[in-house]
Short mmCIF file of C-alpha atoms in Angstrom, two decimals:
data_model
loop_
_atom_site.label_atom_id
_atom_site.label_comp_id
_atom_site.label_asym_id
_atom_site.label_seq_id
_atom_site.Cartn_x
_atom_site.Cartn_y
_atom_site.Cartn_z
CA MET A 3 28.24 55.95 53.57
CA ALA A 4 30.65 56.56 56.01
CA LEU A 5 32.60 59.91 55.83
CA LEU A 6 36.65 59.19 55.66
CA TRP A 7 37.75 62.61 54.91
CA GLN A 8 36.35 66.28 54.35
CA LYS A 9 37.59 69.91 53.73
CA LYS A 10 35.66 73.31 53.70
CA THR A 11 37.33 76.08 51.79
CA HIS A 12 35.16 79.46 51.26
CA ASN A 13 31.84 77.96 49.56
CA THR A 14 33.19 74.54 48.75
CA HIS A 15 32.72 71.37 50.91
CA TYR A 16 34.69 68.48 49.74
CA GLU A 17 33.84 64.84 50.99
CA VAL A 18 35.57 61.58 50.74
CA ARG A 19 33.05 58.96 51.56
CA THR A 20 33.38 55.08 51.65
CA ALA A 21 30.48 53.07 49.87
CA GLY A 22 31.16 49.40 50.80
CA ASN A 23 34.97 49.29 49.49
CA SER A 24 34.63 51.92 46.92
CA LEU A 25 35.85 55.55 47.46
CA ARG A 26 33.34 58.30 46.66
CA LEU A 27 34.30 61.97 45.98
CA TYR A 28 31.62 64.58 46.68
CA THR A 29 32.16 68.34 46.09
CA ASN A 30 29.00 70.62 47.49
CA GLY A 31 26.99 67.43 47.45
CA VAL A 32 27.72 66.50 43.75
CA PHE A 33 28.78 62.88 43.26
CA HIS A 34 32.28 63.44 41.43
CA SER A 35 33.96 60.24 41.26
CA GLN A 36 34.17 56.42 42.33
CA TYR A 37 37.07 54.09 42.80
CA HIS A 38 37.43 50.57 43.59
CA PRO A 39 40.88 48.82 43.33
CA GLU A 40 39.50 45.86 42.05
CA LYS A 41 36.23 47.02 40.27
CA PRO A 42 37.21 49.05 37.05
CA LEU A 43 33.71 49.33 35.97
CA THR A 44 31.48 51.82 38.12
CA GLY A 45 27.99 51.35 36.94
CA TYR A 46 28.11 55.12 36.39
CA VAL A 47 28.74 57.59 33.42
CA TRP A 48 32.29 57.07 33.77
CA ASP A 49 32.02 53.61 32.04
CA LEU A 50 30.61 55.50 29.40
CA LEU A 51 33.53 57.90 29.06
CA MET A 52 35.69 54.76 28.85
CA LEU A 53 33.62 52.53 26.26
CA PRO A 54 34.15 54.86 23.19
CA VAL A 55 37.83 53.59 23.04
CA PHE A 56 36.41 50.40 21.51
CA PHE A 57 35.11 51.72 18.54
CA TYR A 58 38.96 51.22 17.53
CA PRO A 59 41.13 48.29 18.28
CA PRO A 60 41.96 48.93 21.81
CA ASP A 61 45.65 49.18 21.19
CA SER A 62 45.22 52.11 18.81
CA ILE A 63 44.78 54.49 21.92
CA LYS A 64 48.19 55.77 23.36
CA ARG A 65 47.83 58.99 24.26
CA VAL A 66 44.92 60.40 26.38
CA LEU A 67 43.88 64.00 27.65
CA VAL A 68 41.20 64.12 30.38
CA LEU A 69 39.68 67.76 30.83
CA GLY A 70 37.86 67.41 34.44
CA VAL A 71 39.74 65.30 36.65
CA GLY A 72 37.43 64.99 39.63
CA GLY A 73 38.84 61.84 41.42
CA GLY A 74 39.90 60.15 38.36
CA ALA A 75 37.49 57.18 38.00
CA VAL A 76 37.93 57.28 34.16
CA PHE A 77 41.81 56.98 34.34
CA HIS A 78 41.47 53.62 36.56
CA SER A 79 39.24 52.03 33.58
CA LEU A 80 41.44 52.99 30.81
CA ARG A 81 44.52 51.82 32.38
CA HIS A 82 43.03 48.72 33.47
CA PHE A 83 41.44 47.80 29.95
CA ILE A 84 43.37 49.51 27.32
CA ARG A 85 46.81 50.46 29.00
CA PRO A 86 47.65 53.95 27.11
CA GLU A 87 51.39 55.14 27.55
CA LEU A 88 50.31 58.58 28.63
CA ILE A 89 46.97 59.92 30.44
CA VAL A 90 47.35 63.81 30.91
CA GLY A 91 44.49 65.16 33.37
CA VAL A 92 43.89 69.18 33.49
CA GLU A 93 41.83 69.86 36.60
CA LEU A 94 40.94 73.75 37.70
CA ASP A 95 40.11 72.60 41.22
CA ASP A 96 43.77 71.99 43.08
CA VAL A 97 41.90 70.13 45.96
CA HIS A 98 40.51 67.94 43.48
CA VAL A 99 44.07 66.96 42.05
CA LYS A 100 45.43 66.69 45.86
CA ILE A 101 42.52 64.28 46.46
CA ALA A 102 43.02 62.37 43.22
CA ARG A 103 46.38 61.97 44.35
CA ARG A 104 45.94 60.94 47.99
CA PHE A 105 42.84 58.87 48.18
CA PHE A 106 42.16 57.49 44.53
CA GLU A 107 45.74 56.60 43.62
CA LEU A 108 46.28 58.93 40.66
CA LYS A 109 50.03 58.94 40.52
CA GLY A 110 52.74 56.94 38.96
CA ARG A 111 54.29 56.32 35.64
CA GLY A 112 51.79 57.06 32.59
CA ILE A 113 49.97 59.95 34.53
CA GLU A 114 50.43 63.61 34.50
CA LEU A 115 48.07 66.05 36.36
CA HIS A 116 48.04 69.77 35.51
CA THR A 117 46.07 72.55 38.00
CA ALA A 118 45.17 74.82 35.35
CA ASP A 119 41.76 76.21 33.49
CA ALA A 120 40.95 73.53 30.80
CA LEU A 121 40.02 75.95 28.02
CA HIS A 122 42.82 78.11 28.77
CA TRP A 123 45.37 75.08 28.93
CA MET A 124 43.83 73.61 25.57
CA GLN A 125 44.35 77.04 23.71
CA HIS A 126 48.20 77.35 24.53
CA TYR A 127 48.89 73.67 24.52
CA VAL A 128 51.75 72.84 22.22
CA GLY A 129 52.89 69.39 21.85
CA GLU A 130 52.22 66.11 20.44
CA LYS A 131 48.56 65.07 19.61
CA PHE A 132 46.29 62.73 21.57
CA ASP A 133 44.33 59.36 20.42
CA LEU A 134 41.54 60.48 22.94
CA ILE A 135 40.42 63.68 24.21
CA ILE A 136 37.68 63.35 27.17
CA ASP A 137 35.82 66.76 28.00
CA ASP A 138 34.35 66.06 31.55
CA VAL A 139 34.41 69.67 32.83
CA PHE A 140 31.78 70.23 35.46
CA ALA A 141 31.29 72.46 38.06
CA GLU A 142 28.40 72.67 41.07
CA GLN A 143 25.56 74.87 41.42
CA GLU A 144 23.01 74.49 44.27
CA GLY A 145 23.85 71.06 44.83
CA GLN A 146 23.45 70.02 41.00
CA PRO A 147 26.32 69.41 38.38
CA MET A 148 26.72 72.54 35.89
CA GLN A 149 28.37 71.99 32.56
CA VAL A 150 31.39 74.30 32.44
CA THR A 151 32.42 73.73 28.29
CA THR A 152 29.81 73.91 25.74
CA ALA A 153 29.94 72.12 22.12
CA THR A 154 30.33 75.07 19.99
CA GLN A 155 32.28 75.07 16.73
CA ASN A 156 34.93 76.72 18.17
CA TRP A 157 35.55 74.87 21.42
CA LEU A 158 35.25 71.48 19.24
CA ALA A 159 37.61 73.10 16.76
CA THR A 160 40.29 73.98 19.63
CA MET A 161 40.12 70.22 20.58
CA ARG A 162 40.06 68.53 17.18
CA LYS A 163 43.21 70.79 16.69
CA HIS A 164 45.29 68.64 19.16
CA LEU A 165 43.79 65.34 18.06
CA SER A 166 45.72 62.67 15.96
CA ALA A 167 44.63 61.66 12.77
CA GLN A 168 42.20 59.00 13.53
CA GLY A 169 41.45 60.55 16.99
CA MET A 170 38.26 61.23 19.03
CA ILE A 171 36.68 63.68 21.51
CA VAL A 172 34.50 61.95 24.03
CA LYS A 173 32.33 64.79 25.80
CA ASN A 174 29.95 64.41 28.69
CA PHE A 175 26.58 66.18 28.48
CA VAL A 176 24.55 66.40 31.50
CA ASP A 177 21.27 65.14 30.20
CA GLN A 178 19.62 65.09 26.67
CA LYS A 179 18.29 68.44 26.94
CA THR A 180 21.83 69.89 27.03
CA LEU A 181 22.88 67.90 23.86
CA ALA A 182 19.82 68.59 22.08
CA THR A 183 20.55 72.27 22.38
CA ALA A 184 24.18 72.01 21.55
CA ILE A 185 22.93 70.13 18.27
CA ARG A 186 20.47 73.20 17.36
CA GLN A 187 22.70 75.62 18.21
CA GLY A 188 25.54 74.85 15.63
CA ASN A 189 27.21 72.33 13.14
CA ILE A 190 28.73 70.12 15.75
CA LYS A 191 29.47 67.55 12.82
CA HIS A 192 31.86 69.48 11.13
CA GLY A 193 35.21 68.05 10.99
CA PHE A 194 34.24 64.54 12.19
CA ARG A 195 33.51 61.49 10.08
CA SER A 196 31.47 59.44 12.83
CA LEU A 197 29.49 60.67 15.36
CA PHE A 198 27.76 58.72 18.21
CA VAL A 199 25.99 59.21 21.52
CA LEU A 200 26.38 56.86 24.54
CA SER A 201 23.85 56.53 27.31
CA GLY A 202 23.17 54.40 30.50
CA ALA A 203 21.01 52.75 33.14
CA LYS A 204 21.70 54.91 36.12
CA ASP A 205 22.45 58.36 34.67
CA GLN A 206 20.74 61.12 32.84
CA ASN A 207 24.14 61.86 31.17
CA GLN A 208 24.48 61.61 27.54
CA VAL A 209 28.01 60.97 26.27
CA ALA A 210 28.64 62.14 22.75
CA VAL A 211 31.42 60.73 20.69
CA PHE A 212 33.35 62.82 17.79
CA MET A 213 35.45 60.82 15.67
CA ARG A 214 38.24 61.63 12.87
CA GLY A 215 37.97 57.97 11.79
CA ASP A 216 35.20 55.60 10.28
CA ALA A 217 33.76 53.27 12.73
CA GLY A 218 30.43 51.87 13.48
CA VAL A 219 28.37 50.38 16.40
CA HIS A 220 29.44 46.87 14.87
CA ASP A 221 33.14 47.70 15.64
CA LEU A 222 32.15 48.78 19.32
CA ARG A 223 30.32 45.69 20.20
CA GLN A 224 33.10 43.39 18.74
CA HIS A 225 35.83 45.12 20.19
CA ILE A 226 33.99 44.79 23.54
CA LYS A 227 33.67 41.46 23.14
CA THR A 228 37.21 40.46 22.86
CA MET A 229 37.87 41.85 26.60
CA PRO A 230 36.67 38.79 28.94
CA GLN A 231 35.76 41.26 31.78
CA LEU A 232 33.68 43.78 29.73
CA ALA A 233 31.97 41.01 27.74
CA ALA A 234 31.50 39.19 31.05
CA ALA A 235 30.07 42.48 32.46
CA LEU A 236 27.78 42.61 29.71
CA LYS A 237 26.39 39.38 30.01
CA SER A 238 25.49 39.53 33.67
CA GLY A 239 23.80 43.01 32.99
CA LYS A 240 26.60 45.02 35.06
CA LEU A 241 27.75 46.80 32.08
CA LYS A 242 24.64 48.16 30.53
CA TYR A 243 24.69 51.02 27.74
CA ALA A 244 22.77 52.08 24.73
CA VAL A 245 24.35 53.61 21.48
CA ARG A 246 23.02 55.21 18.75
CA ARG A 247 24.30 57.64 15.68
CA LEU A 248 24.27 60.91 16.18
#
């Protein structure tokens, strides 16, 4: 991979690298995002963060909140496949926000980016509710991704307060162990009617889906098949995922 741009500030090393025709963001050696203008599917965890929208009819997701922007990979897949009216991103690292705008094309109508602590922002947010909230807040520790938010009842309740009547929360867990710990430590199902976990072929990540409405695995699969590009990716093996009820 060729180095396109880098910056060092205090203890943080930012790199934008090219991988073929894709751009990748690395922070302290941790792979944070990938963007290819002609390929909305990345083959990595960001696909799993987008796919849960298809538990519902695609046109039902109008307002999206993304906590933890990175380079904004999930923004591009959401805009490509379902075209929500608004995607709001909250990111603590102002360098990430600048990189997302400069290199990863996170700008234009329908995108709002805020440089803020996601927990603080959520606790003080006053405004219209969201149909989808994605919690992808991570930091780095010794070259490994580190989860910042935990799936406590209080944190889930804070996010749930800002969901629309049929809204969903999609939360990225770094691995199966982290998800299992969250399940043991509290009743994370409280206040939700449908819960699922998605996993992929290239990552250890477990993506949990907390839904206020009713849906099933069949709904997800049927709605995905209505999207020609996703249906073709499934058939060719470019899109691989597993899903189970939680």
